[in-house]
PDB file of C-alpha atoms in Angstrom:
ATOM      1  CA  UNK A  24      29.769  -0.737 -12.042  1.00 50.00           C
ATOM      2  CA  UNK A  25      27.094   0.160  -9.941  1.00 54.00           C
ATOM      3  CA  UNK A  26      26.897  -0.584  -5.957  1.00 55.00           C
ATOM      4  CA  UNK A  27      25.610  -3.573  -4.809  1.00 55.00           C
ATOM      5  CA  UNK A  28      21.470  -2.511  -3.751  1.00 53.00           C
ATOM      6  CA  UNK A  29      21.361   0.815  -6.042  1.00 51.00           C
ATOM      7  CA  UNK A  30      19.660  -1.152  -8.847  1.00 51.00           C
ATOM      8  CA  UNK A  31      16.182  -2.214  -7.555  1.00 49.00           C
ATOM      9  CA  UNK A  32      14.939  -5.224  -8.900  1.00 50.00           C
ATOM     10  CA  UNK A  33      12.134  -5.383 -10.877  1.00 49.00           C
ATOM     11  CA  UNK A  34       9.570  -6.871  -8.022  1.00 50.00           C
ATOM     12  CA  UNK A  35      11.411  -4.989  -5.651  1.00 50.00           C
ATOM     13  CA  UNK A  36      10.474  -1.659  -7.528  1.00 46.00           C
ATOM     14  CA  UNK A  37       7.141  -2.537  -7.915  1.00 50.00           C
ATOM     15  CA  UNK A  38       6.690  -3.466  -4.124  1.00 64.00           C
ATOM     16  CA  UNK A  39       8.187  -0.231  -3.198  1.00 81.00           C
ATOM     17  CA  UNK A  40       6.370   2.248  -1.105  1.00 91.00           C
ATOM     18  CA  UNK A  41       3.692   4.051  -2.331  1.00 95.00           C
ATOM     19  CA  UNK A  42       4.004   7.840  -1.489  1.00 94.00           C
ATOM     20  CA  UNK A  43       1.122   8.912  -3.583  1.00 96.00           C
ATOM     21  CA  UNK A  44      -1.823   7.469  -2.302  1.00 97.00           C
ATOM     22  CA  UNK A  45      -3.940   9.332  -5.385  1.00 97.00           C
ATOM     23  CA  UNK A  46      -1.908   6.957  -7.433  1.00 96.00           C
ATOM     24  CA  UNK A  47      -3.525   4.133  -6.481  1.00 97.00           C
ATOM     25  CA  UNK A  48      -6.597   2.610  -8.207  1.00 96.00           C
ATOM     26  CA  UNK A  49      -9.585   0.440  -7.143  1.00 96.00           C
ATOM     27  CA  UNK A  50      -8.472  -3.471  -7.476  1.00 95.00           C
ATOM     28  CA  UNK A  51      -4.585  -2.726  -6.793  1.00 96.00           C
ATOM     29  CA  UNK A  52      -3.371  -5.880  -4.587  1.00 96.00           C
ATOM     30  CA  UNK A  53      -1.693  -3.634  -1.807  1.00 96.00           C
ATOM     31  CA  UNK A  54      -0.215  -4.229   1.707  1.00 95.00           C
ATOM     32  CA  UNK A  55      -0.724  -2.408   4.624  1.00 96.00           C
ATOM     33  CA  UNK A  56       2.733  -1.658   6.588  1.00 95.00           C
ATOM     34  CA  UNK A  57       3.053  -0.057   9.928  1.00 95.00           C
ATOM     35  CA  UNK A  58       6.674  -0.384  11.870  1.00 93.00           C
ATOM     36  CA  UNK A  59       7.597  -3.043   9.607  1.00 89.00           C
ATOM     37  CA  UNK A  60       4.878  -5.183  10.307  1.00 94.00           C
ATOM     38  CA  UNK A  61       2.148  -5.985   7.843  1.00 93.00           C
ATOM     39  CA  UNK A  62      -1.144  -4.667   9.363  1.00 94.00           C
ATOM     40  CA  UNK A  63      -3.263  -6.035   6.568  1.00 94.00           C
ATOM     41  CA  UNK A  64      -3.204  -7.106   2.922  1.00 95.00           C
ATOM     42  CA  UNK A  65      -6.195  -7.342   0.279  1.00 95.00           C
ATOM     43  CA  UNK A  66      -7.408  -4.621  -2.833  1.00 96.00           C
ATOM     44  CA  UNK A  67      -8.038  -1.091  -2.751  1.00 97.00           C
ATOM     45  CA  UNK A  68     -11.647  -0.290  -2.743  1.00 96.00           C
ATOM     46  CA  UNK A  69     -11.518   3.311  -2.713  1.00 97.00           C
ATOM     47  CA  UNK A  70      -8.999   6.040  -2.402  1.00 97.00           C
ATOM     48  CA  UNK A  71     -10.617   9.320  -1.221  1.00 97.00           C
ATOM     49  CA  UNK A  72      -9.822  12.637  -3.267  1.00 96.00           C
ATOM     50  CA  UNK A  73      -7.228  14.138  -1.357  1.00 96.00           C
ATOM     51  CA  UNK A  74      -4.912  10.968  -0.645  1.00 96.00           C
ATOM     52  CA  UNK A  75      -4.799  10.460   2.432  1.00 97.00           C
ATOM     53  CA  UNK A  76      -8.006   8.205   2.937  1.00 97.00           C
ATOM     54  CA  UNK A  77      -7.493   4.579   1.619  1.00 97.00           C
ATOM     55  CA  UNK A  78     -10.544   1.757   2.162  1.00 97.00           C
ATOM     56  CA  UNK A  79      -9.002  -1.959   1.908  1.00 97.00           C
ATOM     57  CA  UNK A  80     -11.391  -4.770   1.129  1.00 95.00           C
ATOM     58  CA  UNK A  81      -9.033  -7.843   3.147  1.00 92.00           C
ATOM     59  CA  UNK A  82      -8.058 -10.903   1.228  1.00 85.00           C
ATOM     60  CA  UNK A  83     -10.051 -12.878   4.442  1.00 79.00           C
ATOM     61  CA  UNK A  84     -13.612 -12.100   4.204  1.00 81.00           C
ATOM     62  CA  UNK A  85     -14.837  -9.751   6.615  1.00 82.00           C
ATOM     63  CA  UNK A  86     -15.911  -5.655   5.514  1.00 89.00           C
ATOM     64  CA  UNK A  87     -13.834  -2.692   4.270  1.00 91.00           C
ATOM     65  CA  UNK A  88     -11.272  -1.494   6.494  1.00 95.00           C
ATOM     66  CA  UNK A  89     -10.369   2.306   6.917  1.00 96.00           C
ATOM     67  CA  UNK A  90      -6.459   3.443   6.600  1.00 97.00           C
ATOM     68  CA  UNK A  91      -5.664   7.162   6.865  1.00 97.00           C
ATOM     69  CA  UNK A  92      -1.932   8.541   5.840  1.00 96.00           C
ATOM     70  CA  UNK A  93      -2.229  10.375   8.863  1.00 96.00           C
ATOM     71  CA  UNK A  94      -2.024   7.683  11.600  1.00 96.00           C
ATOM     72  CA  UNK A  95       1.108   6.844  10.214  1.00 95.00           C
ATOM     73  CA  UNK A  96       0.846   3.772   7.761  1.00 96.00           C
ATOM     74  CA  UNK A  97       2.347   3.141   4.909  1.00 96.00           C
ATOM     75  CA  UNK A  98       0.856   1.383   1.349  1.00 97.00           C
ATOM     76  CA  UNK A  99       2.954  -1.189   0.006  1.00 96.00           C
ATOM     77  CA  UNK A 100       1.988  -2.574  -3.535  1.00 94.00           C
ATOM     78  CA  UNK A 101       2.104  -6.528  -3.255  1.00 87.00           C
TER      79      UNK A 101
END
C-alpha cells in the first residue's frame, strides 16, 4: 500500500507545475503562480524559443502580459 499523497490524482497531476516552459502550447488554460499566490490566470499566447519567455492573454480583457522564468514565476496548468 502506497503512502497517503504519493499517488497524485488525476487533476492534481495535470495542475502540477510546469518545468518546461517549451512544453507549453498556444491556447493552454494556465495559471500564473508566484509565492503561492496566483499572479494571473488566462491562455498562453506565445512561448518564446528558448523557454523562458511566456506571453499570457488574461481571462479579463485587457492586452498580453509578459512572464519570464527568470523573475522567478512559476506556470501552473489550470
Amino acid at each position: 500500500m502506497k503512502a497517503r499523497g504519493t499517488v497524485l490524482s488525476r487533476r492534481t497531476a495535470f495542475a502540477a507545475t510546469v518545468t518546461d516552459w517549451k512544453s507549453l502550447r498556444a491556447g493552454d488554460r494556465v495559471e500564473i503562480v508566484k509565492h503561492a499566490q496566483v499572479l494571473a490566470a488566462g491562455d498562453v499566447e506565445e512561448v518564446s524559443s528558448s523557454g523562458n519567455v511566456l506571453w499570457l492573454v488574461p481571462e479579463a480583457p485587457s492586452e498580453a502580459q509578459l512572464f519570464l522564468k527568470s523573475d522567478g514565476v512559476q506556470v501552473r496548468r489550470s
